[in-house]
Short mmCIF file of C-alpha atoms and ligand atoms in Angstrom, two decimals:
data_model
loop_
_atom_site.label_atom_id
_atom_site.label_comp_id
_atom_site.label_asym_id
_atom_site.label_seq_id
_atom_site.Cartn_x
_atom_site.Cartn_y
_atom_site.Cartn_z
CA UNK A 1 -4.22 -37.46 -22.36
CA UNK A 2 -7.34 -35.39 -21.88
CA UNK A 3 -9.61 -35.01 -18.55
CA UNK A 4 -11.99 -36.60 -20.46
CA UNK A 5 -9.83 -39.91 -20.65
CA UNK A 6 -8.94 -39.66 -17.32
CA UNK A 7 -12.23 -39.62 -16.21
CA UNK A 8 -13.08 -37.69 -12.41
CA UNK A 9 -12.17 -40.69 -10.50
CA UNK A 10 -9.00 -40.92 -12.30
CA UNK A 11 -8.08 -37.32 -12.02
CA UNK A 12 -8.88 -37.22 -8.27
CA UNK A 13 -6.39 -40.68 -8.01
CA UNK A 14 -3.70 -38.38 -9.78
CA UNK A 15 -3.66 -35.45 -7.45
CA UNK A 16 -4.32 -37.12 -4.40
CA UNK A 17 -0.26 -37.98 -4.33
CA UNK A 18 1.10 -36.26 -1.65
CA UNK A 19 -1.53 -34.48 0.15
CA UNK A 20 -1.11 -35.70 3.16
CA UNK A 21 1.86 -34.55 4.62
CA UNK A 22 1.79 -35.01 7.91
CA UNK A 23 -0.06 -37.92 8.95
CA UNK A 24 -0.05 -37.36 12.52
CA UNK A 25 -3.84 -36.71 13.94
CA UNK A 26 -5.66 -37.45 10.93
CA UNK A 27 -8.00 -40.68 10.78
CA UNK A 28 -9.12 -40.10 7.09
CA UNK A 29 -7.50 -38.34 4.42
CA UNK A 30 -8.98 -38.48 0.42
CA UNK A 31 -10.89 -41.52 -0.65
CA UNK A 32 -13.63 -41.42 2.03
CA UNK A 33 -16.81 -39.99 2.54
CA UNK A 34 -15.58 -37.22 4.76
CA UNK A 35 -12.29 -36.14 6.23
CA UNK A 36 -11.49 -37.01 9.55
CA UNK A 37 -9.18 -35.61 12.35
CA UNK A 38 -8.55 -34.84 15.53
CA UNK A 39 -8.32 -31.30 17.11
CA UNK A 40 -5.84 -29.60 18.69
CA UNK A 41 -6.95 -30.28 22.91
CA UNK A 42 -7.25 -26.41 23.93
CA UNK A 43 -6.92 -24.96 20.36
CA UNK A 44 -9.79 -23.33 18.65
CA UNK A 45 -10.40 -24.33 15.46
CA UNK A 46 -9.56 -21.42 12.26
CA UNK A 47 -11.69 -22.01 9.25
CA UNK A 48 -11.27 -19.67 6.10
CA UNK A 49 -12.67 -20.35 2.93
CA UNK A 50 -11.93 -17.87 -0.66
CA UNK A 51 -13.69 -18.40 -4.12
CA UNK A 52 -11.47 -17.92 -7.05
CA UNK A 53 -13.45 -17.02 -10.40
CA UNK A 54 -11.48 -16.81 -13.69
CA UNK A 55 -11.73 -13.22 -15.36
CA UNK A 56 -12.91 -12.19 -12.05
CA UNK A 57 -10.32 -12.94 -9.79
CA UNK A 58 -7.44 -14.45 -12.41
CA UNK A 59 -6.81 -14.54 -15.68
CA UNK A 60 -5.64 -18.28 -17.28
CA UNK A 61 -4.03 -16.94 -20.24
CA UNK A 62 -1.73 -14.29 -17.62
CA UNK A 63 -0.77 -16.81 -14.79
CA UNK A 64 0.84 -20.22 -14.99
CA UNK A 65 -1.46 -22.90 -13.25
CA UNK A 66 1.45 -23.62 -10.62
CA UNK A 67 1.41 -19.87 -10.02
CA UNK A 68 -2.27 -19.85 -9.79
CA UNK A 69 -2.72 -22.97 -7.38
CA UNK A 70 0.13 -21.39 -5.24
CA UNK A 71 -1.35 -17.92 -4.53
CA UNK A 72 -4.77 -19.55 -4.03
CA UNK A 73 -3.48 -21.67 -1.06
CA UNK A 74 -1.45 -18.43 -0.25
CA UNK A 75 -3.84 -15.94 0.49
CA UNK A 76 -6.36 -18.36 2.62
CA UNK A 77 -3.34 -19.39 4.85
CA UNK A 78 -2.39 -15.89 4.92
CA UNK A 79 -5.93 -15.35 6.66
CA UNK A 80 -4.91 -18.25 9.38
CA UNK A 81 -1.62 -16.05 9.71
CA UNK A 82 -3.48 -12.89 10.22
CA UNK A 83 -5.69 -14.43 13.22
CA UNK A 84 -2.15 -15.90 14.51
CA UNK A 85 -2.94 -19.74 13.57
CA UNK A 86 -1.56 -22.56 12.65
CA UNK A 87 -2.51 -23.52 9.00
CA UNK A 88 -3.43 -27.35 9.14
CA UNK A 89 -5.46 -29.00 6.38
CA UNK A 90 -6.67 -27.62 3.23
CA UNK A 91 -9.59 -28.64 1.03
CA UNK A 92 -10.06 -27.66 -2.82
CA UNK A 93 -12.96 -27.94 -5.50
CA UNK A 94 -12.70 -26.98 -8.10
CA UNK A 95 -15.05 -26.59 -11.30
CA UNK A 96 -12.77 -27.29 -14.94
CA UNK A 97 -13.97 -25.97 -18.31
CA UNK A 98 -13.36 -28.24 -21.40
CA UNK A 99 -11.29 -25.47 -22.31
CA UNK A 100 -8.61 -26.21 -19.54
CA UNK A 101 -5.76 -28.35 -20.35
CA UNK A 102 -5.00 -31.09 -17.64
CA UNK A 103 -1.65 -29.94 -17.90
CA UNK A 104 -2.77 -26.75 -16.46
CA UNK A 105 -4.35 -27.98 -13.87
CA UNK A 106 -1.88 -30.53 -13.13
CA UNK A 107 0.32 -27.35 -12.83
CA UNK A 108 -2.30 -26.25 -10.57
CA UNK A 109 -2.16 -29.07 -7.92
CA UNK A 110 1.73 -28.48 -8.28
CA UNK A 111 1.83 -25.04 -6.94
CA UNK A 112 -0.58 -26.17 -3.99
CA UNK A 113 1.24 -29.09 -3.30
CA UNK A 114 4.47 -27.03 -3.50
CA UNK A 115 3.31 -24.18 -1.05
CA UNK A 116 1.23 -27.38 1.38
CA UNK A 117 4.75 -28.71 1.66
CA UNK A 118 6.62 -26.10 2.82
CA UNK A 119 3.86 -25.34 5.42
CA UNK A 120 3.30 -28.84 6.72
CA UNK A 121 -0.56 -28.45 5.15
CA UNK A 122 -2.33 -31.72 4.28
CA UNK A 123 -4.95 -32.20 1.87
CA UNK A 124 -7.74 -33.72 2.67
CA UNK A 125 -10.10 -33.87 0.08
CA UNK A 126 -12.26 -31.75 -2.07
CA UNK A 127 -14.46 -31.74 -5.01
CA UNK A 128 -14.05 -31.92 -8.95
CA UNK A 129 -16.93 -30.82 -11.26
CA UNK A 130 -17.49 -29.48 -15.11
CA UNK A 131 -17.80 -25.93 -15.45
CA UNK A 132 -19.60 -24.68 -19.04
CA UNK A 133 -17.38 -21.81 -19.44
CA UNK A 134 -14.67 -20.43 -16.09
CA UNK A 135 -12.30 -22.53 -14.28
CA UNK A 136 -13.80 -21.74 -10.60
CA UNK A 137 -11.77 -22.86 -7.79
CA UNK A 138 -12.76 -22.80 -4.11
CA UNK A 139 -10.55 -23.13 -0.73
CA UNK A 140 -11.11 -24.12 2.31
CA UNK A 141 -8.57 -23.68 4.83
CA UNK A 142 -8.97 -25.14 8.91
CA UNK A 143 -6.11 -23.90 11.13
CA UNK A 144 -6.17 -23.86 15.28
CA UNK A 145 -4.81 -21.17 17.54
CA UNK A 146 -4.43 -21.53 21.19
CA UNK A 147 -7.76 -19.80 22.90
CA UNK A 148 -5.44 -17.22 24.72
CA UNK A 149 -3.54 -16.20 21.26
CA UNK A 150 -5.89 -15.44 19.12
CA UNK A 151 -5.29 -12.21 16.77
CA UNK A 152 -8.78 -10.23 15.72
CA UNK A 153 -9.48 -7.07 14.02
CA UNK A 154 -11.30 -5.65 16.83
CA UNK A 155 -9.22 -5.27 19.98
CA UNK A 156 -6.90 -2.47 18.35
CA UNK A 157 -6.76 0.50 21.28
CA UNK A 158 -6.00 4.16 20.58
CA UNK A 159 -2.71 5.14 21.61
CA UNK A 160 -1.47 1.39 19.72
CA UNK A 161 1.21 1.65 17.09
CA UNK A 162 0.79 0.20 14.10
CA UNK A 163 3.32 -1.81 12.44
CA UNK A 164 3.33 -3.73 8.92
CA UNK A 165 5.60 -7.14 8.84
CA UNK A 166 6.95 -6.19 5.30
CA UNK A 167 7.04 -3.71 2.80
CA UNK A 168 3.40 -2.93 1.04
CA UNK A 169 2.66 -1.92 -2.92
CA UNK A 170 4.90 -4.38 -4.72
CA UNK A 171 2.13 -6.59 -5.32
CA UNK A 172 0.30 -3.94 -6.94
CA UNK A 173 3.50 -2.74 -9.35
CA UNK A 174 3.54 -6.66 -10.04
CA UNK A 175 -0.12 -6.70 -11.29
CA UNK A 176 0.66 -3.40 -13.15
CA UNK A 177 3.44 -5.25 -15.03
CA UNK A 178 1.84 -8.51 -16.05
CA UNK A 179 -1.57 -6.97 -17.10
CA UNK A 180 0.26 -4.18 -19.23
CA UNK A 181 2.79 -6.96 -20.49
CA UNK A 182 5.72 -4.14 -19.49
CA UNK A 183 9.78 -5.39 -20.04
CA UNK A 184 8.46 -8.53 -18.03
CA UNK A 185 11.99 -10.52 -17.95
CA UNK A 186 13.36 -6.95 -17.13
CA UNK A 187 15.71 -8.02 -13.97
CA UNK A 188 15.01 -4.79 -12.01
CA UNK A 189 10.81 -5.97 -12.27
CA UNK A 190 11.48 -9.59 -10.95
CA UNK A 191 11.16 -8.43 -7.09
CA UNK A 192 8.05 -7.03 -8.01
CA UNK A 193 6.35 -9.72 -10.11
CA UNK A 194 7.76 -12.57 -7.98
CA UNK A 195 5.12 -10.53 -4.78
CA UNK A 196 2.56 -10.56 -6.92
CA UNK A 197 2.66 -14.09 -7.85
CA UNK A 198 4.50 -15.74 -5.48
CA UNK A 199 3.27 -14.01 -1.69
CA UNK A 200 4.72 -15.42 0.99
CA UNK A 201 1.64 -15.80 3.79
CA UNK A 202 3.08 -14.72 7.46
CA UNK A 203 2.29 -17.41 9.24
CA UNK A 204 5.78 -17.88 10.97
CA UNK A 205 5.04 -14.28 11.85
CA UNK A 206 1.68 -13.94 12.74
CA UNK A 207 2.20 -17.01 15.39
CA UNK A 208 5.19 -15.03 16.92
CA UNK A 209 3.02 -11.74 17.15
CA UNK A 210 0.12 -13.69 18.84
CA UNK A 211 2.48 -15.05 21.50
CA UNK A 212 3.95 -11.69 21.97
CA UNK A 213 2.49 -9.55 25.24
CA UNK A 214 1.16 -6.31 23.74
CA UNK A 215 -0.30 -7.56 19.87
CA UNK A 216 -3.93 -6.32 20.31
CA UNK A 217 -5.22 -6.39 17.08
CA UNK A 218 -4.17 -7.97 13.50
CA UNK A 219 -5.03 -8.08 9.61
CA UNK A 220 -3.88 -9.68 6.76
CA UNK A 221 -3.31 -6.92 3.39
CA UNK A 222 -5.61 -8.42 1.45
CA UNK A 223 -7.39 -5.73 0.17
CA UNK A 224 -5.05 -3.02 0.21
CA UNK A 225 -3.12 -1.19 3.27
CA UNK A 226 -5.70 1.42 3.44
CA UNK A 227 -8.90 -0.92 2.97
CA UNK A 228 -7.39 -2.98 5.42
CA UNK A 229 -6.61 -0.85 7.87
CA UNK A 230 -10.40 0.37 7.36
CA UNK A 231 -11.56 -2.94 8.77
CA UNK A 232 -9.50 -2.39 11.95
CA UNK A 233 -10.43 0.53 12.60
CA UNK A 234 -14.42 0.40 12.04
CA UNK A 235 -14.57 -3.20 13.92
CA UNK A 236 -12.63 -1.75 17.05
CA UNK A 237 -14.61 1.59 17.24
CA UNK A 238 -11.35 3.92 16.71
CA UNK A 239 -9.67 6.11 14.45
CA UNK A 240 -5.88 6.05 12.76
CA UNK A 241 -2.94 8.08 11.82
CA UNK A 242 -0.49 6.97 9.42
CA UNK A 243 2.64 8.95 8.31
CA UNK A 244 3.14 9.06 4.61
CA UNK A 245 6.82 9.04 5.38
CA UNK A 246 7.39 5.95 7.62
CA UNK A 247 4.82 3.47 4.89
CA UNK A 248 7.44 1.09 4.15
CA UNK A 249 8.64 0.47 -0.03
CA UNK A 250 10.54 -1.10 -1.42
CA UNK A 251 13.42 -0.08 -3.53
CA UNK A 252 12.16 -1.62 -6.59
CA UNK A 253 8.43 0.03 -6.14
CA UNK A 254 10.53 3.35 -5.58
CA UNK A 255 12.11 2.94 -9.01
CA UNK A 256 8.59 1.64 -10.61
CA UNK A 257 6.91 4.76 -9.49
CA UNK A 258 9.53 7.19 -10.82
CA UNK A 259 9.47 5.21 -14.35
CA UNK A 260 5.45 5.21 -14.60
CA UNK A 261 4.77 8.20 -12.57
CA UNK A 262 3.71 7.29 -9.45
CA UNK A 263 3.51 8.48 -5.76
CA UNK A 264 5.00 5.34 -4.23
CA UNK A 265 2.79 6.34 -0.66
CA UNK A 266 -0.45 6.30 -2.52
CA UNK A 267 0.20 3.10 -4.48
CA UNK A 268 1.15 1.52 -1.17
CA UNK A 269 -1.95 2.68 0.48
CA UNK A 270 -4.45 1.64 -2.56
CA UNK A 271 -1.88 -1.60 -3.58
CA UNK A 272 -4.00 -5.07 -2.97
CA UNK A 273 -2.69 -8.49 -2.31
CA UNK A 274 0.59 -7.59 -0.38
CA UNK A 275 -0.22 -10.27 2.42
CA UNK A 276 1.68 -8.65 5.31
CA UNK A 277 0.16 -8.59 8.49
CA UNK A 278 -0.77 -5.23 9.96
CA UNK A 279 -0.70 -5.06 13.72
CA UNK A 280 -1.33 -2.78 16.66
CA UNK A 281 0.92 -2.97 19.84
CA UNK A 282 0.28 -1.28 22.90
CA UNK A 283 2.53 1.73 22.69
CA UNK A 284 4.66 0.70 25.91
CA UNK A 285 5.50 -2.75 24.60
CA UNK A 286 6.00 -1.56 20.91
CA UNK A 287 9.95 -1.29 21.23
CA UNK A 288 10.02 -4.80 22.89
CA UNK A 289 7.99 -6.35 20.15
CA UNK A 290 9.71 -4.54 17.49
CA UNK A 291 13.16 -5.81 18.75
CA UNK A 292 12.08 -9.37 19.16
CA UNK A 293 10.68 -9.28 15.86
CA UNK A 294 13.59 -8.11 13.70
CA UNK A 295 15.85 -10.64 15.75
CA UNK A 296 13.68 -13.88 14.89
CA UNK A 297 13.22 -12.98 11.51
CA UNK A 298 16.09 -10.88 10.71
CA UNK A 299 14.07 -8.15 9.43
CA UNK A 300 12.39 -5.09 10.64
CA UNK A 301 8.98 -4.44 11.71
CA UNK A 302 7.92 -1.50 9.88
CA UNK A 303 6.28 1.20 12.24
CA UNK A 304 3.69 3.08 10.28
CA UNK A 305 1.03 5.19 12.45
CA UNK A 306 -1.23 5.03 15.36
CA UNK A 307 -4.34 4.45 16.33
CA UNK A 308 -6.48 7.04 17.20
CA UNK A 309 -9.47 7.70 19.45
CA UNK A 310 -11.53 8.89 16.46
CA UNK A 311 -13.33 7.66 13.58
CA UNK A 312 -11.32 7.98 10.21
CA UNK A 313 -8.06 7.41 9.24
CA UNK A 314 -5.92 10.20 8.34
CA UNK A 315 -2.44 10.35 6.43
CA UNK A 316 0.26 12.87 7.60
CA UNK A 317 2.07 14.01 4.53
CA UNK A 318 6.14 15.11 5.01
CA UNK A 319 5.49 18.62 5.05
CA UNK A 320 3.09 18.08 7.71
CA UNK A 321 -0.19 18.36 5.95
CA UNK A 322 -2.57 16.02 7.38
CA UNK A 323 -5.43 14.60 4.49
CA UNK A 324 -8.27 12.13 5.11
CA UNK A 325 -7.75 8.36 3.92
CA UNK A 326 -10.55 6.76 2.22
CA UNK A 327 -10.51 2.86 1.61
CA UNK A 328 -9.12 2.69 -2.22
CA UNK A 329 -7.73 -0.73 -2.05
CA UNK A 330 -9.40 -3.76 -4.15
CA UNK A 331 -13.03 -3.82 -4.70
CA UNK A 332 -14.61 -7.22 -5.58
CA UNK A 333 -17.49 -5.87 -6.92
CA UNK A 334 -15.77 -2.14 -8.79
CA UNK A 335 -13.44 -2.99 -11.48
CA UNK A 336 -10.47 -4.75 -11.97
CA UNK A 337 -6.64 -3.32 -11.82
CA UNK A 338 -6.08 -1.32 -15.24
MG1 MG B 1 -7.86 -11.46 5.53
#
């Protein structure tokens, strides 16, 4: 059967199974004129939104759809993680050249529906469309984070420490992988694709971070740590330090950048799409935080740097050399990863 037989009505009847999760404070779900539900009493409400363009942002022919629908819930929830939300209902249109098999985008609403589940996200409606050429899909995420909690990019304060909640750059090795078709069933490159196409958003984390007594200022690695970490830094009007040393990779980037010649620091710094949350913590409360951290989630918080009271960032190198950082990370509007 094609989308054609189907028909829109009959597609949206399809993937509306299972969307709504979690009944509880929602008056409509799909198959009215608008969603409705109630908010959170004392919450304010999170709204995110990312457009996904094929050969812009993805390419069909190098990602499965469920692979494809799961990172693009992924990375807007991993914004709701970043400002220390709670991810709550999701809403997807999505624009379908002739050329797309409903298969594929059958696959697609799998990997959402997949990723929805295991963060208690309903869906709640959306909008389906032809498209004369790309398959264009757009998200819109609403999440709700108590008033007192919430985690911004521009409350970081010099003399913070700044800490990443994983390791940063395997996404990047991932891409390098899958767009240069390199030994992909290779075992030592799963860790590396599985980042890149299956990222983890932090929202467990970013919720405990927002309740912790000390978490100024937060970010999602969308970008790329050092493009990132630009954002911080120009919204809160202060400078940064980060030793080469401490940025934290993994084993399996280490390898990657010995076998294709690599400094693992720099493709860390430049590497997009990692989707850890950085943070700053006040300096006195950093060892607290830290602790608390690797006991809930049985993992350390990486320390990487500090804030500074100057503009600029600026990377110490292990033999003490001290170089300027400039933003390298993903460009929307330069050119793709080669
Ligand atoms: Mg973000």
């Amino acid at each position: 059967m094609t989308l054609k037989d189907l028909g829109e009505f009959g597609f949206i009847r399809k993937i509306s199974q299972g969307c709504l999760i979690r009944p509880q404070q929602v008056v409509r779900a799909i198959g009215d004129d608008a969603a409705a539900f109630e908010p959170l009493p004392g919450e304010l409400t999170l709204v995110t939104t990312d457009l996904l363009v094929e050969r812009v942002h993805f390419l069909r022919q190098a990602t499965t759809g469920f692979d494809l629908g799961y990172k693009c819930l992924a990375v807007n929830l991993s914004d709701i993680a970043a400002m220390g939300g709670t991810a709550r209902e999701a809403f997807i249109s999505i624009a379908i050249p002739d050329s797309c098999e409903l298969d594929y985008l059958e696959e697609i609403y799998r990997g959402i529906k997949h990723l929805a589940a295991k963060y208690q996200v309903n869906i709640l409606g959306g909008d389906t469309t032809g498209s004369k050429a790309d398959l264009v899909i757009n998200f819109a995420v609403i999440g709700s984070v108590p008033a007192a909690e919430i985690l911004r990019r521009d409350t970081a304060r010099p003399g913070d420490l700044i800490f990443s909640t994983g390791q940063l750059g395997d996404s990047r090795a991932g891409l390098h992988l899958i767009l240069n078709q390199v030994a992909l069933d290779a075992p030592e490159w799963q860790l590396l694709i599985q980042v890149h196409s299956h990222p983890e958003p932090q929202l467990a984390e970013g919720r405990f971070l927002a309740q912790q007594p000390g978490v100024h200022a937060a970010i999602d690695v969308s970008d790329g740590l050092s493009s990132d970490l630009a954002h911080i830094v120009s919204e809160s009007g202060v400078g940064a330090r980060l030793d080469a040393g401490k940025i934290p990779v993994s084993e399996s980037l280490k390898r990657f950048c010995e076998c294709f010649k690599f400094d693992p620091a720099e493709f860390a710094l430049a590497g997009g799409e990692d989707y850890t949350l950085l943070v700053t913590v006040a300096a006195e409360q950093a060892d607290d935080v830290a602790r608390q951290f690797s006991a809930r989630f049985q993992r350390p918080l990486y320390l990487l740097g500090e804030i500074t009271t100057t503009g600029g960032m600026e990377l110490v190198r292990p033999d003490g050399r001290t170089t300027p950082i400039t933003p390298s990370g993903w460009n929307h509007f330069g050119a793709a990863d080669g």
